[in-house]
Amino acid sequence: MADVVMQEAKDKMQKAAEALQRELGQIRAGRANASILDRVMVSYYGVPTPINQMASIGIPEARLLVITPFDKTMIKEIEKAIQTSDIGITPQTDGTVIRLVIPQLTEDRRKELAKEVKKEAENAKIAIRNIRRDAMDTYKKQEKAGDITEDDLRNAEKDVQTLTDDAIKQLDTIAAEKEQELLEV
């Protein structure tokens, strides 16, 4: 019974780390990264479709994304979707491919984005702490109900705390890598 609670907490903490990774992947770092297009939807015969499902996305240079649609008739639609999105990059097209040149970030913008990274990391840490609290509450209820002993409760609380500490270290590492990527010139 206790192992189920621990495994559930571990899975939720892993999902929180993955969510942080996804969020940070969408922060533009002055380098080409296909994940900045993840939230851009294109109307494909009336159905909102992500760009990566209707085109191949290549990164031939550090600051260039090249989008090659599988269906060449969709170039205008993809271009329009990118222009109306919030990524802030103007697409350039030659009729067969769309190029997105990622602009160099200013120092102020880098610092702003670094603050955003810290904020996202803090939100993820709050989620981890909430998962810890839920797991601890479950163990306390089990102890109160007589399902586990007081010693089992103490051991479980130590295990949950260790799990939490490891998860927070993982979040710190993810955030530090993204900050490093943002602040390098």
PDB file of C-alpha atoms in Angstrom:
ATOM      1  CA  MET A   1       0.000   0.000   0.000  1.00  0.00           C
ATOM      2  CA  ALA A   2       2.777   2.415   0.976  1.00  0.00           C
ATOM      3  CA  ASP A   3       4.713   1.570  -2.201  1.00  0.00           C
ATOM      4  CA  VAL A   4       1.705   2.596  -4.306  1.00  0.00           C
ATOM      5  CA  VAL A   5       1.671   6.056  -2.691  1.00  0.00           C
ATOM      6  CA  MET A   6       5.430   6.414  -3.180  1.00  0.00           C
ATOM      7  CA  GLN A   7       5.273   5.325  -6.832  1.00  0.00           C
ATOM      8  CA  GLU A   8       2.378   7.687  -7.502  1.00  0.00           C
ATOM      9  CA  ALA A   9       4.294  10.592  -5.931  1.00  0.00           C
ATOM     10  CA  LYS A  10       7.393   9.684  -7.963  1.00  0.00           C
ATOM     11  CA  ASP A  11       5.388   9.590 -11.220  1.00  0.00           C
ATOM     12  CA  LYS A  12       3.733  12.948 -10.509  1.00  0.00           C
ATOM     13  CA  MET A  13       7.093  14.537  -9.673  1.00  0.00           C
ATOM     14  CA  GLN A  14       8.558  13.200 -12.920  1.00  0.00           C
ATOM     15  CA  LYS A  15       5.616  14.680 -14.834  1.00  0.00           C
ATOM     16  CA  ALA A  16       6.218  18.055 -13.133  1.00  0.00           C
ATOM     17  CA  ALA A  17       9.854  17.956 -14.308  1.00  0.00           C
ATOM     18  CA  GLU A  18       8.767  17.068 -17.853  1.00  0.00           C
ATOM     19  CA  ALA A  19       6.225  19.910 -17.822  1.00  0.00           C
ATOM     20  CA  LEU A  20       8.963  22.348 -16.776  1.00  0.00           C
ATOM     21  CA  GLN A  21      11.194  21.049 -19.563  1.00  0.00           C
ATOM     22  CA  ARG A  22       8.378  21.619 -22.094  1.00  0.00           C
ATOM     23  CA  GLU A  23       7.635  25.129 -20.792  1.00  0.00           C
ATOM     24  CA  LEU A  24      11.292  26.136 -20.882  1.00  0.00           C
ATOM     25  CA  GLY A  25      11.679  24.662 -24.363  1.00  0.00           C
ATOM     26  CA  GLN A  26       9.197  27.216 -25.625  1.00  0.00           C
ATOM     27  CA  ILE A  27      11.241  30.153 -24.326  1.00  0.00           C
ATOM     28  CA  ARG A  28      13.229  31.480 -27.256  1.00  0.00           C
ATOM     29  CA  ALA A  29      16.940  31.611 -26.470  1.00  0.00           C
ATOM     30  CA  GLY A  30      18.344  33.270 -29.577  1.00  0.00           C
ATOM     31  CA  ARG A  31      18.921  29.805 -31.016  1.00  0.00           C
ATOM     32  CA  ALA A  32      16.818  27.767 -33.383  1.00  0.00           C
ATOM     33  CA  ASN A  33      14.673  25.291 -31.477  1.00  0.00           C
ATOM     34  CA  ALA A  34      11.742  23.482 -33.110  1.00  0.00           C
ATOM     35  CA  SER A  35       9.767  23.493 -29.836  1.00  0.00           C
ATOM     36  CA  ILE A  36       9.009  27.231 -30.236  1.00  0.00           C
ATOM     37  CA  LEU A  37       6.509  26.125 -32.903  1.00  0.00           C
ATOM     38  CA  ASP A  38       4.737  23.606 -30.642  1.00  0.00           C
ATOM     39  CA  ARG A  39       1.865  25.942 -29.785  1.00  0.00           C
ATOM     40  CA  VAL A  40       1.361  27.242 -33.339  1.00  0.00           C
ATOM     41  CA  MET A  41      -1.712  25.659 -34.913  1.00  0.00           C
ATOM     42  CA  VAL A  42      -2.500  25.758 -38.631  1.00  0.00           C
ATOM     43  CA  SER A  43      -5.995  25.346 -40.045  1.00  0.00           C
ATOM     44  CA  TYR A  44      -5.551  22.193 -42.143  1.00  0.00           C
ATOM     45  CA  TYR A  45      -8.835  21.673 -44.019  1.00  0.00           C
ATOM     46  CA  GLY A  46     -10.686  23.238 -41.093  1.00  0.00           C
ATOM     47  CA  VAL A  47      -8.875  21.250 -38.381  1.00  0.00           C
ATOM     48  CA  PRO A  48      -6.314  23.015 -36.110  1.00  0.00           C
ATOM     49  CA  THR A  49      -3.117  21.024 -36.624  1.00  0.00           C
ATOM     50  CA  PRO A  50       0.378  21.503 -35.130  1.00  0.00           C
ATOM     51  CA  ILE A  51       3.033  22.472 -37.693  1.00  0.00           C
ATOM     52  CA  ASN A  52       5.219  19.464 -36.835  1.00  0.00           C
ATOM     53  CA  GLN A  53       2.412  17.148 -38.049  1.00  0.00           C
ATOM     54  CA  MET A  54       2.163  18.784 -41.462  1.00  0.00           C
ATOM     55  CA  ALA A  55       5.766  19.734 -42.213  1.00  0.00           C
ATOM     56  CA  SER A  56       9.325  18.730 -41.485  1.00  0.00           C
ATOM     57  CA  ILE A  57      11.254  21.211 -39.358  1.00  0.00           C
ATOM     58  CA  GLY A  58      14.992  21.435 -39.899  1.00  0.00           C
ATOM     59  CA  ILE A  59      17.723  23.431 -38.176  1.00  0.00           C
ATOM     60  CA  PRO A  60      20.507  23.927 -40.756  1.00  0.00           C
ATOM     61  CA  GLU A  61      22.163  26.737 -38.757  1.00  0.00           C
ATOM     62  CA  ALA A  62      22.185  27.811 -35.111  1.00  0.00           C
ATOM     63  CA  ARG A  63      19.690  30.630 -35.695  1.00  0.00           C
ATOM     64  CA  LEU A  64      17.613  29.296 -38.589  1.00  0.00           C
ATOM     65  CA  LEU A  65      14.553  27.052 -38.712  1.00  0.00           C
ATOM     66  CA  VAL A  66      13.468  25.674 -42.084  1.00  0.00           C
ATOM     67  CA  ILE A  67       9.900  24.407 -42.404  1.00  0.00           C
ATOM     68  CA  THR A  68       9.176  22.166 -45.394  1.00  0.00           C
ATOM     69  CA  PRO A  69       5.441  21.397 -45.694  1.00  0.00           C
ATOM     70  CA  PHE A  70       4.469  17.897 -46.828  1.00  0.00           C
ATOM     71  CA  ASP A  71       1.614  19.526 -48.774  1.00  0.00           C
ATOM     72  CA  LYS A  72       3.036  22.532 -50.695  1.00  0.00           C
ATOM     73  CA  THR A  73      -0.434  24.106 -50.955  1.00  0.00           C
ATOM     74  CA  MET A  74      -0.339  24.728 -47.185  1.00  0.00           C
ATOM     75  CA  ILE A  75       2.642  27.144 -47.301  1.00  0.00           C
ATOM     76  CA  LYS A  76       0.433  30.260 -47.132  1.00  0.00           C
ATOM     77  CA  GLU A  77      -1.626  28.799 -44.260  1.00  0.00           C
ATOM     78  CA  ILE A  78       1.502  27.896 -42.254  1.00  0.00           C
ATOM     79  CA  GLU A  79       3.024  31.321 -42.941  1.00  0.00           C
ATOM     80  CA  LYS A  80      -0.200  33.039 -41.790  1.00  0.00           C
ATOM     81  CA  ALA A  81      -0.364  30.915 -38.609  1.00  0.00           C
ATOM     82  CA  ILE A  82       3.242  31.825 -37.709  1.00  0.00           C
ATOM     83  CA  GLN A  83       2.591  35.536 -38.321  1.00  0.00           C
ATOM     84  CA  THR A  84      -0.508  35.551 -36.093  1.00  0.00           C
ATOM     85  CA  SER A  85       1.173  33.503 -33.337  1.00  0.00           C
ATOM     86  CA  ASP A  86       2.974  35.015 -30.349  1.00  0.00           C
ATOM     87  CA  ILE A  87       6.484  33.789 -31.249  1.00  0.00           C
ATOM     88  CA  GLY A  88       7.454  37.192 -32.661  1.00  0.00           C
ATOM     89  CA  ILE A  89       9.329  35.981 -35.745  1.00  0.00           C
ATOM     90  CA  THR A  90       8.413  36.967 -39.299  1.00  0.00           C
ATOM     91  CA  PRO A  91       8.525  34.003 -41.684  1.00  0.00           C
ATOM     92  CA  GLN A  92      10.276  34.258 -45.063  1.00  0.00           C
ATOM     93  CA  THR A  93       9.124  31.988 -47.871  1.00  0.00           C
ATOM     94  CA  ASP A  94      10.350  31.150 -51.360  1.00  0.00           C
ATOM     95  CA  GLY A  95       7.316  29.117 -52.413  1.00  0.00           C
ATOM     96  CA  THR A  96       8.622  25.710 -51.288  1.00  0.00           C
ATOM     97  CA  VAL A  97      10.016  26.262 -47.783  1.00  0.00           C
ATOM     98  CA  ILE A  98       9.510  28.727 -44.936  1.00  0.00           C
ATOM     99  CA  ARG A  99      12.550  30.130 -43.155  1.00  0.00           C
ATOM    100  CA  LEU A 100      12.457  31.547 -39.643  1.00  0.00           C
ATOM    101  CA  VAL A 101      15.540  33.555 -38.728  1.00  0.00           C
ATOM    102  CA  ILE A 102      15.835  33.701 -34.944  1.00  0.00           C
ATOM    103  CA  PRO A 103      16.954  37.207 -33.952  1.00  0.00           C
ATOM    104  CA  GLN A 104      19.833  37.746 -31.540  1.00  0.00           C
ATOM    105  CA  LEU A 105      18.577  38.569 -28.036  1.00  0.00           C
ATOM    106  CA  THR A 106      19.421  41.851 -26.332  1.00  0.00           C
ATOM    107  CA  GLU A 107      21.034  41.764 -22.887  1.00  0.00           C
ATOM    108  CA  ASP A 108      17.856  43.113 -21.246  1.00  0.00           C
ATOM    109  CA  ARG A 109      15.699  40.507 -22.993  1.00  0.00           C
ATOM    110  CA  ARG A 110      18.078  37.738 -21.868  1.00  0.00           C
ATOM    111  CA  LYS A 111      17.761  38.876 -18.250  1.00  0.00           C
ATOM    112  CA  GLU A 112      13.985  39.103 -18.601  1.00  0.00           C
ATOM    113  CA  LEU A 113      13.842  35.561 -19.975  1.00  0.00           C
ATOM    114  CA  ALA A 114      16.152  34.331 -17.189  1.00  0.00           C
ATOM    115  CA  LYS A 115      13.651  35.736 -14.655  1.00  0.00           C
ATOM    116  CA  GLU A 116      10.864  33.922 -16.502  1.00  0.00           C
ATOM    117  CA  VAL A 117      12.872  30.687 -16.251  1.00  0.00           C
ATOM    118  CA  LYS A 118      13.217  31.186 -12.484  1.00  0.00           C
ATOM    119  CA  LYS A 119       9.480  31.838 -12.181  1.00  0.00           C
ATOM    120  CA  GLU A 120       8.596  28.670 -14.127  1.00  0.00           C
ATOM    121  CA  ALA A 121      11.074  26.661 -12.020  1.00  0.00           C
ATOM    122  CA  GLU A 122       9.524  28.035  -8.821  1.00  0.00           C
ATOM    123  CA  ASN A 123       6.040  27.062 -10.033  1.00  0.00           C
ATOM    124  CA  ALA A 124       7.322  23.542 -10.713  1.00  0.00           C
ATOM    125  CA  LYS A 125       8.858  23.403  -7.206  1.00  0.00           C
ATOM    126  CA  ILE A 126       5.514  24.416  -5.722  1.00  0.00           C
ATOM    127  CA  ALA A 127       3.899  21.550  -7.640  1.00  0.00           C
ATOM    128  CA  ILE A 128       6.537  19.152  -6.255  1.00  0.00           C
ATOM    129  CA  ARG A 129       5.915  20.373  -2.696  1.00  0.00           C
ATOM    130  CA  ASN A 130       2.166  19.892  -3.167  1.00  0.00           C
ATOM    131  CA  ILE A 131       2.788  16.320  -4.313  1.00  0.00           C
ATOM    132  CA  ARG A 132       4.951  15.771  -1.210  1.00  0.00           C
ATOM    133  CA  ARG A 133       2.217  17.169   1.043  1.00  0.00           C
ATOM    134  CA  ASP A 134      -0.424  14.921  -0.559  1.00  0.00           C
ATOM    135  CA  ALA A 135       1.776  11.834  -0.118  1.00  0.00           C
ATOM    136  CA  MET A 136       2.502  12.733   3.533  1.00  0.00           C
ATOM    137  CA  ASP A 137      -1.214  13.259   4.199  1.00  0.00           C
ATOM    138  CA  THR A 138      -1.996   9.862   2.682  1.00  0.00           C
ATOM    139  CA  TYR A 139       0.598   8.191   4.920  1.00  0.00           C
ATOM    140  CA  LYS A 140      -0.752   9.981   8.009  1.00  0.00           C
ATOM    141  CA  LYS A 141      -4.277   8.803   7.177  1.00  0.00           C
ATOM    142  CA  GLN A 142      -2.979   5.237   6.784  1.00  0.00           C
ATOM    143  CA  GLU A 143      -1.249   5.451  10.158  1.00  0.00           C
ATOM    144  CA  LYS A 144      -4.381   6.858  11.806  1.00  0.00           C
ATOM    145  CA  ALA A 145      -6.448   4.052  10.277  1.00  0.00           C
ATOM    146  CA  GLY A 146      -3.947   1.497  11.618  1.00  0.00           C
ATOM    147  CA  ASP A 147      -2.803   0.347   8.177  1.00  0.00           C
ATOM    148  CA  ILE A 148       0.828   1.259   8.915  1.00  0.00           C
ATOM    149  CA  THR A 149       2.812   1.654  12.137  1.00  0.00           C
ATOM    150  CA  GLU A 150       4.318   4.868  13.484  1.00  0.00           C
ATOM    151  CA  ASP A 151       7.780   3.641  12.447  1.00  0.00           C
ATOM    152  CA  ASP A 152       6.490   2.943   8.932  1.00  0.00           C
ATOM    153  CA  LEU A 153       5.083   6.473   8.851  1.00  0.00           C
ATOM    154  CA  ARG A 154       8.448   7.979   9.855  1.00  0.00           C
ATOM    155  CA  ASN A 155      10.301   5.897   7.251  1.00  0.00           C
ATOM    156  CA  ALA A 156       7.770   6.772   4.568  1.00  0.00           C
ATOM    157  CA  GLU A 157       8.058  10.486   5.400  1.00  0.00           C
ATOM    158  CA  LYS A 158      11.867  10.252   5.098  1.00  0.00           C
ATOM    159  CA  ASP A 159      11.518   8.476   1.737  1.00  0.00           C
ATOM    160  CA  VAL A 160       9.052  11.074   0.443  1.00  0.00           C
ATOM    161  CA  GLN A 161      11.384  13.875   1.569  1.00  0.00           C
ATOM    162  CA  THR A 162      14.331  12.223  -0.205  1.00  0.00           C
ATOM    163  CA  LEU A 163      12.217  11.855  -3.337  1.00  0.00           C
ATOM    164  CA  THR A 164      11.210  15.528  -3.074  1.00  0.00           C
ATOM    165  CA  ASP A 165      14.810  16.690  -2.607  1.00  0.00           C
ATOM    166  CA  ASP A 166      15.896  14.703  -5.685  1.00  0.00           C
ATOM    167  CA  ALA A 167      13.034  16.118  -7.766  1.00  0.00           C
ATOM    168  CA  ILE A 168      13.877  19.689  -6.735  1.00  0.00           C
ATOM    169  CA  LYS A 169      17.556  19.108  -7.627  1.00  0.00           C
ATOM    170  CA  GLN A 170      16.400  17.887 -11.040  1.00  0.00           C
ATOM    171  CA  LEU A 171      14.278  21.041 -11.506  1.00  0.00           C
ATOM    172  CA  ASP A 172      17.224  23.235 -10.476  1.00  0.00           C
ATOM    173  CA  THR A 173      19.433  21.492 -13.038  1.00  0.00           C
ATOM    174  CA  ILE A 174      16.858  21.944 -15.822  1.00  0.00           C
ATOM    175  CA  ALA A 175      16.428  25.646 -14.952  1.00  0.00           C
ATOM    176  CA  ALA A 176      20.188  26.239 -14.654  1.00  0.00           C
ATOM    177  CA  GLU A 177      20.795  24.712 -18.104  1.00  0.00           C
ATOM    178  CA  LYS A 178      18.141  26.939 -19.675  1.00  0.00           C
ATOM    179  CA  GLU A 179      19.488  30.040 -17.887  1.00  0.00           C
ATOM    180  CA  GLN A 180      22.996  29.187 -19.108  1.00  0.00           C
ATOM    181  CA  GLU A 181      21.657  28.838 -22.644  1.00  0.00           C
ATOM    182  CA  LEU A 182      19.904  32.232 -22.373  1.00  0.00           C
ATOM    183  CA  LEU A 183      22.807  34.153 -20.888  1.00  0.00           C
ATOM    184  CA  GLU A 184      25.578  32.953 -23.188  1.00  0.00           C
ATOM    185  CA  VAL A 185      26.299  35.439 -25.942  1.00  0.00           C
TER     186      VAL A 185
END
